[in-house]
Coordinates of C-alpha atoms in Angstrom, one line a residue:
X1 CA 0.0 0.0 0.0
X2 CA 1.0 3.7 -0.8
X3 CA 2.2 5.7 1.9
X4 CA 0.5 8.7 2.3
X5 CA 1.8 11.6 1.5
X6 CA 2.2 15.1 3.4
X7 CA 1.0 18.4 2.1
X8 CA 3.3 21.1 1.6
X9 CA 3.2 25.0 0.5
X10 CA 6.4 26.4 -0.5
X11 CA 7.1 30.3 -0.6
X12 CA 8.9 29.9 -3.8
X13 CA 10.1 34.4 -4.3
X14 CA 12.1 35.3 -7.7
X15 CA 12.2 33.0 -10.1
X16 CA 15.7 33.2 -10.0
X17 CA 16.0 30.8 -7.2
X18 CA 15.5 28.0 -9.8
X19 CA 19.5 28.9 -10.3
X20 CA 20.9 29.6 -7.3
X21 CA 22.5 28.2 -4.4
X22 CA 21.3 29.6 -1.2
X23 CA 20.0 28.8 2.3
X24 CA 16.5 28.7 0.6
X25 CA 17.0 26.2 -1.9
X26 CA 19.4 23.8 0.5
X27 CA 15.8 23.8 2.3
X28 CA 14.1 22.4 -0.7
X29 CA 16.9 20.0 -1.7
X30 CA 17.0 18.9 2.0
X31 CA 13.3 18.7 2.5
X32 CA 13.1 16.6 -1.0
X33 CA 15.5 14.2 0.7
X34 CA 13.5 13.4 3.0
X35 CA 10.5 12.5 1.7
X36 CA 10.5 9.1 2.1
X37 CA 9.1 6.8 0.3
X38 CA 8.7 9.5 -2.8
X39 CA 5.6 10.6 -4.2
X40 CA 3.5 8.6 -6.7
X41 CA 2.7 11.9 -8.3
X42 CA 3.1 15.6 -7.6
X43 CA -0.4 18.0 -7.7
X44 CA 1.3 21.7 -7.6
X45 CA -1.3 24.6 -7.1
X46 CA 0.4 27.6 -8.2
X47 CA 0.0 31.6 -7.8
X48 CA 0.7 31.6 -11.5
X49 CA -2.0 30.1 -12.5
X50 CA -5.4 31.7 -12.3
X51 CA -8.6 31.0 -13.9
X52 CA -12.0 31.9 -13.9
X53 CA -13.2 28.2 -12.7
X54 CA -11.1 25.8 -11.6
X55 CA -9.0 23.6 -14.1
X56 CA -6.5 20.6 -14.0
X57 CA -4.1 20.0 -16.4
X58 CA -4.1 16.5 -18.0
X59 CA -1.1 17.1 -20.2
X60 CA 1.2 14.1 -20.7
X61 CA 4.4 16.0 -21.4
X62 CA 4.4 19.3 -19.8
X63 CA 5.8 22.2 -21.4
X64 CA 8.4 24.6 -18.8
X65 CA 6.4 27.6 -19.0
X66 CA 8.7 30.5 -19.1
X67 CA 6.1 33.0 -17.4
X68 CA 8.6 36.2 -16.6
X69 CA 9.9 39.1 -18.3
X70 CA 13.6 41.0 -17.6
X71 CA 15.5 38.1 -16.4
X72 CA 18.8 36.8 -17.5
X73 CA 18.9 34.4 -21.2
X74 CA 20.6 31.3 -18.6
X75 CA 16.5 31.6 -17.0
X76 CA 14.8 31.5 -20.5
X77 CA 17.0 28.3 -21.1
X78 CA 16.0 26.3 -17.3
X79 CA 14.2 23.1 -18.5
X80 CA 12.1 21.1 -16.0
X81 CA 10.3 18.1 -18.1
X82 CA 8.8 15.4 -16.1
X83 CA 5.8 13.4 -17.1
X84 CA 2.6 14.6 -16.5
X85 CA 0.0 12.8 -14.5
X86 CA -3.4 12.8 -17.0
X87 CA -4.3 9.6 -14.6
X88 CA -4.1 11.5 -11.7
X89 CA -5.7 14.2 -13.3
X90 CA -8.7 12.2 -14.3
X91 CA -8.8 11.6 -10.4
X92 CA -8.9 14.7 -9.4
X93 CA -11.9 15.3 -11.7
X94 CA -13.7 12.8 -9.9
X95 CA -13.2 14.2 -6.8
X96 CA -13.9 17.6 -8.1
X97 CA -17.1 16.7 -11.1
X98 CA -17.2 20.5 -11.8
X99 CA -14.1 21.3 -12.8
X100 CA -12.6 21.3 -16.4
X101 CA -9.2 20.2 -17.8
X102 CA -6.6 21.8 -20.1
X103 CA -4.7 19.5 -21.9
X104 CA -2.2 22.2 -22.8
X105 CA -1.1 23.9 -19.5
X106 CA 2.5 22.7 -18.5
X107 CA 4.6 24.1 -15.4
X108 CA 5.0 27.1 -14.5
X109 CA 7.7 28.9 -12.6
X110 CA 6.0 28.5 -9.6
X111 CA 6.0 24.7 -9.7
X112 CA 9.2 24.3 -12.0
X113 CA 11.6 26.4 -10.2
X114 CA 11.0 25.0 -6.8
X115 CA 10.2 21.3 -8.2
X116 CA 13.8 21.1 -9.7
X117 CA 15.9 21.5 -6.0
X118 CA 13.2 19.1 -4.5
X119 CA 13.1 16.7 -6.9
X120 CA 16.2 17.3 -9.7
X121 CA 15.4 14.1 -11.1
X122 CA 12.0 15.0 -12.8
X123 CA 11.2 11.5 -12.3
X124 CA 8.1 11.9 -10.5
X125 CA 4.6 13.2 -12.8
X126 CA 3.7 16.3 -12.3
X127 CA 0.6 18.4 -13.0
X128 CA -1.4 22.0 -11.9
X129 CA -4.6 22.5 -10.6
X130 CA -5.6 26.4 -11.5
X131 CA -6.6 28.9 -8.6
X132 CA -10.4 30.4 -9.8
X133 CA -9.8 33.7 -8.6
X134 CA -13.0 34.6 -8.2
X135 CA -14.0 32.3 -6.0
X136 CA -13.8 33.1 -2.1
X137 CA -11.4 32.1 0.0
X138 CA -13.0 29.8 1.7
X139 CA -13.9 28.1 -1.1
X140 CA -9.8 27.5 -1.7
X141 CA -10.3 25.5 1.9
X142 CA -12.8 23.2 0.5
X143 CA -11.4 22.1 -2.9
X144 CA -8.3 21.4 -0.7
X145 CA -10.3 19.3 1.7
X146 CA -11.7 17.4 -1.4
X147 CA -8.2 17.0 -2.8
X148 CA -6.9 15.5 0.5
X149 CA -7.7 12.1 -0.4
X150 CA -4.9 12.0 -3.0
X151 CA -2.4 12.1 0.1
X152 CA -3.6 8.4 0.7
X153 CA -2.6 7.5 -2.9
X154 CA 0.7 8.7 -2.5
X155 CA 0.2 12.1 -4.1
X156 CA 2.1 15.0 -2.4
X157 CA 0.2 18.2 -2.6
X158 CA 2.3 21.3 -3.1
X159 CA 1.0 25.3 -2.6
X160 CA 3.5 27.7 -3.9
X161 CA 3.2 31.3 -3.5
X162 CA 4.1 33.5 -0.8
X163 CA 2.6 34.4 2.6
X164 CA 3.6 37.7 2.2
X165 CA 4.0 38.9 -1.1
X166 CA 4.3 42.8 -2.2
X167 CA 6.3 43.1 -5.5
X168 CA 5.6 46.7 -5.6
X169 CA 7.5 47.7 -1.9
X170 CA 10.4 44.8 -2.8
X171 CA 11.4 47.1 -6.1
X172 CA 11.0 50.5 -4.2
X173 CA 14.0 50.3 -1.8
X174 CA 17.2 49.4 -4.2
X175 CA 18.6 47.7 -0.6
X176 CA 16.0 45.6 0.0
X177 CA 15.5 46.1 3.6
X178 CA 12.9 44.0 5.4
X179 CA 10.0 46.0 6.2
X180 CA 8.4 45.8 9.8
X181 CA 4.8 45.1 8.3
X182 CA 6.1 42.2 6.5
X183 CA 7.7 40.3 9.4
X184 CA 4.6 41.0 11.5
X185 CA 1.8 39.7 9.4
X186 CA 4.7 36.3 8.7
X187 CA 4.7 36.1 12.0
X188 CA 0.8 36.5 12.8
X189 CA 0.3 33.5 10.1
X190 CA 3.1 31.0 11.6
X191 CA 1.3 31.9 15.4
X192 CA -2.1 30.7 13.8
X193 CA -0.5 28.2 12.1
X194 CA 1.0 26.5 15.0
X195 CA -2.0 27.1 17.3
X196 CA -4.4 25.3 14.6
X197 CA -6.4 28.3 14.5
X198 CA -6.9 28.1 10.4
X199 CA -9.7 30.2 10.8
X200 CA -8.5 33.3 11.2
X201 CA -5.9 33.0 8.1
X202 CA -9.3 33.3 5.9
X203 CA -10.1 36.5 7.3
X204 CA -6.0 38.8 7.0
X205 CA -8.3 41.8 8.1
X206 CA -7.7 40.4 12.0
X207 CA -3.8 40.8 11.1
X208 CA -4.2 44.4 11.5
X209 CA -3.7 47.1 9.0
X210 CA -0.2 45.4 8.2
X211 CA -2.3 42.9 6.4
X212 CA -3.5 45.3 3.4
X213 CA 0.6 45.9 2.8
X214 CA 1.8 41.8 3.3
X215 CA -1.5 40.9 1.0
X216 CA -2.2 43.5 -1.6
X217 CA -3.6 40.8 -3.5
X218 CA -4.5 37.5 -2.7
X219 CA -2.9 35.1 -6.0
X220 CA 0.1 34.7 -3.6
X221 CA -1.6 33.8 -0.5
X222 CA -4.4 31.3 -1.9
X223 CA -2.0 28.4 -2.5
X224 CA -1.5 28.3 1.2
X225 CA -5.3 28.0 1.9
X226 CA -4.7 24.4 -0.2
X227 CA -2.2 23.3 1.9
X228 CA -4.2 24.1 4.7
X229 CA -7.4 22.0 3.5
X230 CA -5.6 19.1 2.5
X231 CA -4.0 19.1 6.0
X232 CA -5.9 17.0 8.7
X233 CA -6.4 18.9 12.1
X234 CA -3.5 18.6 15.0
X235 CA -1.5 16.6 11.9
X236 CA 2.5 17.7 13.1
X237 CA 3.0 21.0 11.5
X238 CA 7.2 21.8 10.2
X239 CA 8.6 25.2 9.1
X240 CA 11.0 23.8 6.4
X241 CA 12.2 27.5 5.9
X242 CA 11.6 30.9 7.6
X243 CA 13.1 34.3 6.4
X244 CA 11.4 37.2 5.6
X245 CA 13.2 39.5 2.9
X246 CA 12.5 43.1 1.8
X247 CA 8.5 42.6 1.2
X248 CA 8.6 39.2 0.4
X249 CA 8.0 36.0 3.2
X250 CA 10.1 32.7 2.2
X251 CA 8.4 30.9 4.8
X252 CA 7.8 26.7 3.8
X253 CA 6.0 24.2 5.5
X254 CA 5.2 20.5 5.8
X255 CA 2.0 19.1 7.5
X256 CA 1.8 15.8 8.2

């Protein structure tokens, strides 16, 4: 029988981490190490995907998806090409009857660039489920809770985005110092997250007015609301990897 599977949601920043070595990606290499026994498949829910309705790629070869503008050619040229999972996929449909499929959406850099330091093989298939952006948040909760019952089937379940995430203070200050709201509202999400209280991470206004700076928009933050419905309650909760830099929150995490 297949061992099942934690959840994860990775805070996966510039794209250019696919290509370096840092503290951040040693975290990814050394969580993907220990995953043991390895994932069947690999379900990534990405912040670079959005939709109106939720979709699930059934692609057998997934493209790399270079979705980024302004970055260096060695970027343009990163290829991540692992099967795709269209049986998996199918699954998911199953679990989730109104949703569609796109049998031409591959990876993109939110599931590529962290996917290649946690699994550099590509061995493992690999395919997206799209974030409806219009839907309410709470609504992110309960397709993960549907979704959960891949775990058993040895699927690992993947959120990638950022807890905090404001593009628009990281470019303002050349120096990229950490701003104060940005390590507060990390911090108010790891407290809920260790005390259980899930709850309150579907309502950021309780974070305080540091919340409307952290999460000017929400594309980054959804994935985690995945993670967290996939989870089962008082499963062991790990921070893989906590920094918070400029206006951007690194922060990973295992459950289970």
């Amino acid at each position: 029988m297949q061992q099942r599977q934690p959840v994860l949601f990775i805070g996966h920043g510039d794209p250019m981490n696919a290509l370096r070595d840092n503290p951040f990606t040693q975290s990814l290499s050394a969580l993907g190490r220990s995953l043991d026994p390895l994932p069947k498949a690999i379900l990534v829910v990405s912040a670079h995907w959005l939709t109106r309705g939720t979709w699930v790629a059934d692609t057998a070869q997934p493209e790399t998806i270079h979705d980024f503008g302004g970055f260096p050619d060695e970027l343009y040229r990163v290829v991540y090409a692992p099967p795709g999972s269209p049986e998996t996929a199918r699954r998911v449909q199953t679990l989730l009857p109104e949703i569609g499929s796109d049998p031409e959406w591959g990876l993109d850099h939110g599931a590529w660039s962290v996917l290649l330091h946690l699994f550099p093989r590509a061995q493992i298939p690999v395919f997206q489920l799209s974030i409806d952006y219009h839907a309410p948040l709470g609504r992110h909760v309960e397709i993960g809770k549907n979704l959960a019952q891949l775990r058993q089937d040895g699927v690992l379940i993947v959120g990638s985005g950022n807890i905090v995430h404001n593009l628009q203070a990281f470019f303002s200050q050349p120096s990229h110092k950490t701003f104060p709201w940005a390590v507060e509202v990390d911090a108010w999400v790891a407290d809920r997250l260790e005390s259980g209280n899930f709850d309150d991470l579907l309502s950021l206004e309780k974070a305080g007015s540091s919340a409307r700076l952290s999460v000017p928009t929400p594309d980054h933050y959804i994935p985690l609301l995945y993670t967290l419905g996939a989870s089962d309650p008082g499963e062991p909760l790990e921070f893989t990897y906590q920094e918070v830099f400029s206006g951007l929150s690194m922060r990973c995490l295992k459950l289970g």
